[in-house]
Coordinates of C-alpha atoms in Angstrom, one line a residue:
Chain A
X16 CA 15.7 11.0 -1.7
X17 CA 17.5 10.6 -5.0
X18 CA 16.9 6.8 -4.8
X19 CA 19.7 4.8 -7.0
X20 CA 20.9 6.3 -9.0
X21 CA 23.6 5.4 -11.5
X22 CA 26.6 7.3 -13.7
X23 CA 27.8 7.3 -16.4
X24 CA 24.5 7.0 -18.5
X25 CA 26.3 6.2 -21.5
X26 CA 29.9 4.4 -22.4
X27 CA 31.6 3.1 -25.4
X28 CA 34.7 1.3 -24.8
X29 CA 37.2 -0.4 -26.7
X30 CA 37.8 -4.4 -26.5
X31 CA 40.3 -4.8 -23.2
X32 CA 40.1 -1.5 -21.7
X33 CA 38.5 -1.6 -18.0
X34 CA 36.2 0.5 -16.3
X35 CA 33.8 1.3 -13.0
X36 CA 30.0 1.5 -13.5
X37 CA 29.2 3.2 -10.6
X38 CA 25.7 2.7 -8.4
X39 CA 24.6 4.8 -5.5
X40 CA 21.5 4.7 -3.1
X41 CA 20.5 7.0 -0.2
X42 CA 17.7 4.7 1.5
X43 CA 19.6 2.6 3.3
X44 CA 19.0 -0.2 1.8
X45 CA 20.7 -3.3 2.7
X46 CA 20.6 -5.5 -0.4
X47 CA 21.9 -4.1 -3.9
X48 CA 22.7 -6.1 -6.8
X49 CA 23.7 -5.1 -10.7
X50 CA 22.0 -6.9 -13.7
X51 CA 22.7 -6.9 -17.2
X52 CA 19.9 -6.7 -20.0
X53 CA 20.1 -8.3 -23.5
X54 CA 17.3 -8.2 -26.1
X55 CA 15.4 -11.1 -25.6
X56 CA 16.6 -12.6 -22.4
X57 CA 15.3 -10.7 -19.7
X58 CA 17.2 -9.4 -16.5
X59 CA 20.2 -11.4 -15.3
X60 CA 21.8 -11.3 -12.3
X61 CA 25.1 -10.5 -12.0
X62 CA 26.8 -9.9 -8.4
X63 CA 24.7 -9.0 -5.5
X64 CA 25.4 -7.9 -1.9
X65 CA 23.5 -8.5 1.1
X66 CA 25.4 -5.5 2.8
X67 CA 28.4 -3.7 3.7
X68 CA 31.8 -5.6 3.2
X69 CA 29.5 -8.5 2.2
X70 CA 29.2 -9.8 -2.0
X71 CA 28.6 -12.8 -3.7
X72 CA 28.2 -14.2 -7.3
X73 CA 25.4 -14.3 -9.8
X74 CA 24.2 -16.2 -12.5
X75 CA 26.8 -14.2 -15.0
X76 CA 29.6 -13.2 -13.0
X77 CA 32.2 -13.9 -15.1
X78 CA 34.3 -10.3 -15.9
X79 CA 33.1 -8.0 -13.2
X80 CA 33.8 -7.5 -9.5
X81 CA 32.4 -5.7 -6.8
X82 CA 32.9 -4.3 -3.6
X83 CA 30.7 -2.9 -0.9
X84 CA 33.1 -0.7 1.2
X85 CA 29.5 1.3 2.5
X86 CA 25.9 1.0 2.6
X87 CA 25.4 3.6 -0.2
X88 CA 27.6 2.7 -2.9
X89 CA 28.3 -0.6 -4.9
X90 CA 30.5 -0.5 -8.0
X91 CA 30.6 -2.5 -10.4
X92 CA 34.1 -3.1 -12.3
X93 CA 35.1 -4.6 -15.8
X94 CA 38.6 -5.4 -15.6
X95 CA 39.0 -6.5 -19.6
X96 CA 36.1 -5.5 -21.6
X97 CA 34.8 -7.3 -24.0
X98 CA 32.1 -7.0 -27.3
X99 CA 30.2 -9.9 -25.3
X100 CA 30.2 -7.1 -22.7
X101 CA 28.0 -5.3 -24.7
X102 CA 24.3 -4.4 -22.6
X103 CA 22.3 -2.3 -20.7
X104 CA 23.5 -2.5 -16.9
X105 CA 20.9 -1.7 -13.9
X106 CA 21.8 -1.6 -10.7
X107 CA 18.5 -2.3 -8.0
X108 CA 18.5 -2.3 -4.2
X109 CA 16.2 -2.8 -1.6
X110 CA 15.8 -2.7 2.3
X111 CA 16.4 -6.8 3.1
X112 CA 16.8 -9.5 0.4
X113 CA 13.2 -10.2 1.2
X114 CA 12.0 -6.6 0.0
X115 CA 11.1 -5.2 -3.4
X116 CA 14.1 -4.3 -5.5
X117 CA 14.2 -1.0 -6.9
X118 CA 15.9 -0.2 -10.0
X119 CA 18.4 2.9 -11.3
X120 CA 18.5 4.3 -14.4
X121 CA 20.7 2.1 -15.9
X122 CA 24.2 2.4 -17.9
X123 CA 24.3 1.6 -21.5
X124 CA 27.3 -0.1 -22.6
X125 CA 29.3 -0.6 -26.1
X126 CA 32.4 -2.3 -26.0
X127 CA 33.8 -2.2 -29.7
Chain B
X22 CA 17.4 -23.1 -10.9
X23 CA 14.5 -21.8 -12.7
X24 CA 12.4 -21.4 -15.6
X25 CA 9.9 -18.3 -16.5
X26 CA 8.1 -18.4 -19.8
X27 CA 5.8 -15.3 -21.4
X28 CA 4.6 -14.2 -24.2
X29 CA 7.4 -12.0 -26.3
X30 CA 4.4 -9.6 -27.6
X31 CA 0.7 -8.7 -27.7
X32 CA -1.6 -6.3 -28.6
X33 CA -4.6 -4.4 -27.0
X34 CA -7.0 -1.6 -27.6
X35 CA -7.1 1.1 -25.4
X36 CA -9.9 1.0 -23.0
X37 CA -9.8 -2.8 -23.4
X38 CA -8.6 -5.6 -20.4
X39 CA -5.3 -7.5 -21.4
X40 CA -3.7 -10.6 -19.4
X41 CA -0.2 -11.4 -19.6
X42 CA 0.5 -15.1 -18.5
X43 CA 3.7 -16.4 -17.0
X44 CA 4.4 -19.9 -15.9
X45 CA 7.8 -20.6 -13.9
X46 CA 9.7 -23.5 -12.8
X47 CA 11.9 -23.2 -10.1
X48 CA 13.2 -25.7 -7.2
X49 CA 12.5 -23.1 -4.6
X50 CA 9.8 -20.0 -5.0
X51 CA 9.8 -16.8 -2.4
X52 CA 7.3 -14.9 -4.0
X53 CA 6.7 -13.5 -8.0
X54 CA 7.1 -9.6 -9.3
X55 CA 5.6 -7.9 -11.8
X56 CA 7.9 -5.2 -13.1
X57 CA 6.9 -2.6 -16.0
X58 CA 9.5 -1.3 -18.2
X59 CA 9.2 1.6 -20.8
X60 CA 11.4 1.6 -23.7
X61 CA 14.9 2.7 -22.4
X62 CA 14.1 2.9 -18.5
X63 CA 14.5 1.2 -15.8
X64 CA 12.0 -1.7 -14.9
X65 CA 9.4 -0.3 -12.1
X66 CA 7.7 -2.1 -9.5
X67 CA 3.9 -3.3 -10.2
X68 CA 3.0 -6.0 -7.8
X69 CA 4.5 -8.9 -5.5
X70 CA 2.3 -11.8 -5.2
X71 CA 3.8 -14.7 -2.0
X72 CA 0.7 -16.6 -1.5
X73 CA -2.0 -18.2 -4.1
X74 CA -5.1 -15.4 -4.9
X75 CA -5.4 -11.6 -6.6
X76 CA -4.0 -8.9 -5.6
X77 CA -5.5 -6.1 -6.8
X78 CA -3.7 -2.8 -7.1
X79 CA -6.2 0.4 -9.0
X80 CA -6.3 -0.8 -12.6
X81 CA -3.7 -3.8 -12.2
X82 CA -4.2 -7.3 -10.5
X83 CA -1.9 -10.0 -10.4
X84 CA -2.8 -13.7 -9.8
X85 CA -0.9 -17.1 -8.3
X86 CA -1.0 -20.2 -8.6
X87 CA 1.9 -22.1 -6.7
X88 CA 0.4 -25.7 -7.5
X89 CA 0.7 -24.3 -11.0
X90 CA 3.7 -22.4 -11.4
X91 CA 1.4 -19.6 -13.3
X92 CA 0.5 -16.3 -12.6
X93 CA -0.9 -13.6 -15.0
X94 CA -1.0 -9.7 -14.6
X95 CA -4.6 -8.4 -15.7
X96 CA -4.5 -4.6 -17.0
X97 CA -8.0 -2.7 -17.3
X98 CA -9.1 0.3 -19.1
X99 CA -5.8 0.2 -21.3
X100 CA -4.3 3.8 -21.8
X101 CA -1.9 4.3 -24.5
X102 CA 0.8 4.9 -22.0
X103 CA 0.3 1.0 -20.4
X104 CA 2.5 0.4 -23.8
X105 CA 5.5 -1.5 -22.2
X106 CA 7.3 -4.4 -21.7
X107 CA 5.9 -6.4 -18.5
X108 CA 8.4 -8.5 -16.8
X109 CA 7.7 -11.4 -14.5
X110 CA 10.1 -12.5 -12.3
X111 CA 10.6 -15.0 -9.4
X112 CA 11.8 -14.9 -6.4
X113 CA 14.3 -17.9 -5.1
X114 CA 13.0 -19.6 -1.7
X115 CA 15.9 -21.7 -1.1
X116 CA 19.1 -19.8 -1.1
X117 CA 20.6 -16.8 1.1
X118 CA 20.9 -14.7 -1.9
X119 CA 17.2 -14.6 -2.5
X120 CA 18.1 -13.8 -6.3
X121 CA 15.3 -12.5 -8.7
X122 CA 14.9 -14.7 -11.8
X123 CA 13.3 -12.7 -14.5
X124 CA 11.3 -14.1 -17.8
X125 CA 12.3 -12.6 -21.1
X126 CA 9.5 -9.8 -20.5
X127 CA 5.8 -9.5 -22.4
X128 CA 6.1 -6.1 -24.9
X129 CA 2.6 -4.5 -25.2
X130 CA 1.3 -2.1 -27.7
X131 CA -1.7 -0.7 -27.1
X132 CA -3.5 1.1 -29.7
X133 CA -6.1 3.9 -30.1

């Protein structure tokens, strides 16, 4: 198994251009859900999905969507970047809501 | 909603026992994660604790205490490469979206 896994690794963008982040897994988990990372304040959650055709908000949706068309993949899209946009990006899934998450590689982010 | 507190940073010798503390507030509590993260990867899964006690995992244990909202992650025998961030997060009890609340993470440095 690959796990999740994550693309593109690394991304500079320019303020109001949009883009995908994309997150794959290949355990059939159920749950998946993308966070963003900022020095000094921990992990935050921003869209989740409890499975396929199935998504809701996060603490810091504000900017992205998501869609869960299949099991394996959940995209995350920023339809107007912004420098406040700026972060690390993980995407984690697990088998139920009630299981461990487990965590891609993660997308690093610049939005000039 | 919810509340995690740690310590931003400490320091430990190798060979030595560290304890990272983390207290949480939170109107509904389903269980609390310890994650470890090296520098510029992806947080990995350490332990789960659901009900009060240790949990003792080779050279790592975690403790709960849900009358206290406090648990702590104990570390023996330090190696160099236990130098990390240690994140705690909680899970919520209350809501369908189960959602993982992280602290602001607990850097260690371990030295020879």
């Amino acid at each position: 198994n690959a796990g999740v896994t994550q693309t593109p690794k690394f991304q500079v963008l320019k303020t109001g251009q949009s883009m995908t982040l994309q997150c794959a897994q290949d355990m059939n988990h159920e749950y998946m859900s993308w966070y963003r990372q900022d020095p000094g304040m921990g992990l935050r959650l921003i869209h989740y999905s409890v499975g396929a055709g199935i998504t809701d908000q996060g603490e810091v949706p504000n900017g992205y969507n998501v869609s869960r068309s299949t099991t394996e993949d959940f995209p995350l899209r920023l339809l107007s970047a912004a420098p406040s946009q700026t972060s690390v990006y993980f995407c984690a899934s697990s088998y139920s809501a009630r299981e461990t998450q487990y965590f891609g590689p993660g997308t690093r982010l610049l939005v000039l | 909603g919810q509340n995690i507190d740690q310590p931003t940073e400490m320091t430990a010798t190798e060979g030595a026992i560290v304890q990272i503390n983390c207290t949480y507030q939170t109107s509904g509590f389903n269980g609390l994660f310890w994650y470890q993260q090296h520098a510029g990867e992806a947080p990995t899964f350490l332990s789960y604790n659901v009900l009060d006690g240790l949990e003792e995992k080779g050279r790592f244990s975690s403790f709960l205490s849900r009358s206290k909202g406090y648990s702590y992650l104990l570390l023996k025998e330090l190696q160099m490469k236990d130098s990390a961030s240690y994140l705690c997060a909680v899970r919520e009890g209350h809501t369908g979206r189960r959602a993982l609340t992280f602290g602001s993470g607990t850097r260690l440095q371990v030295q020879p």
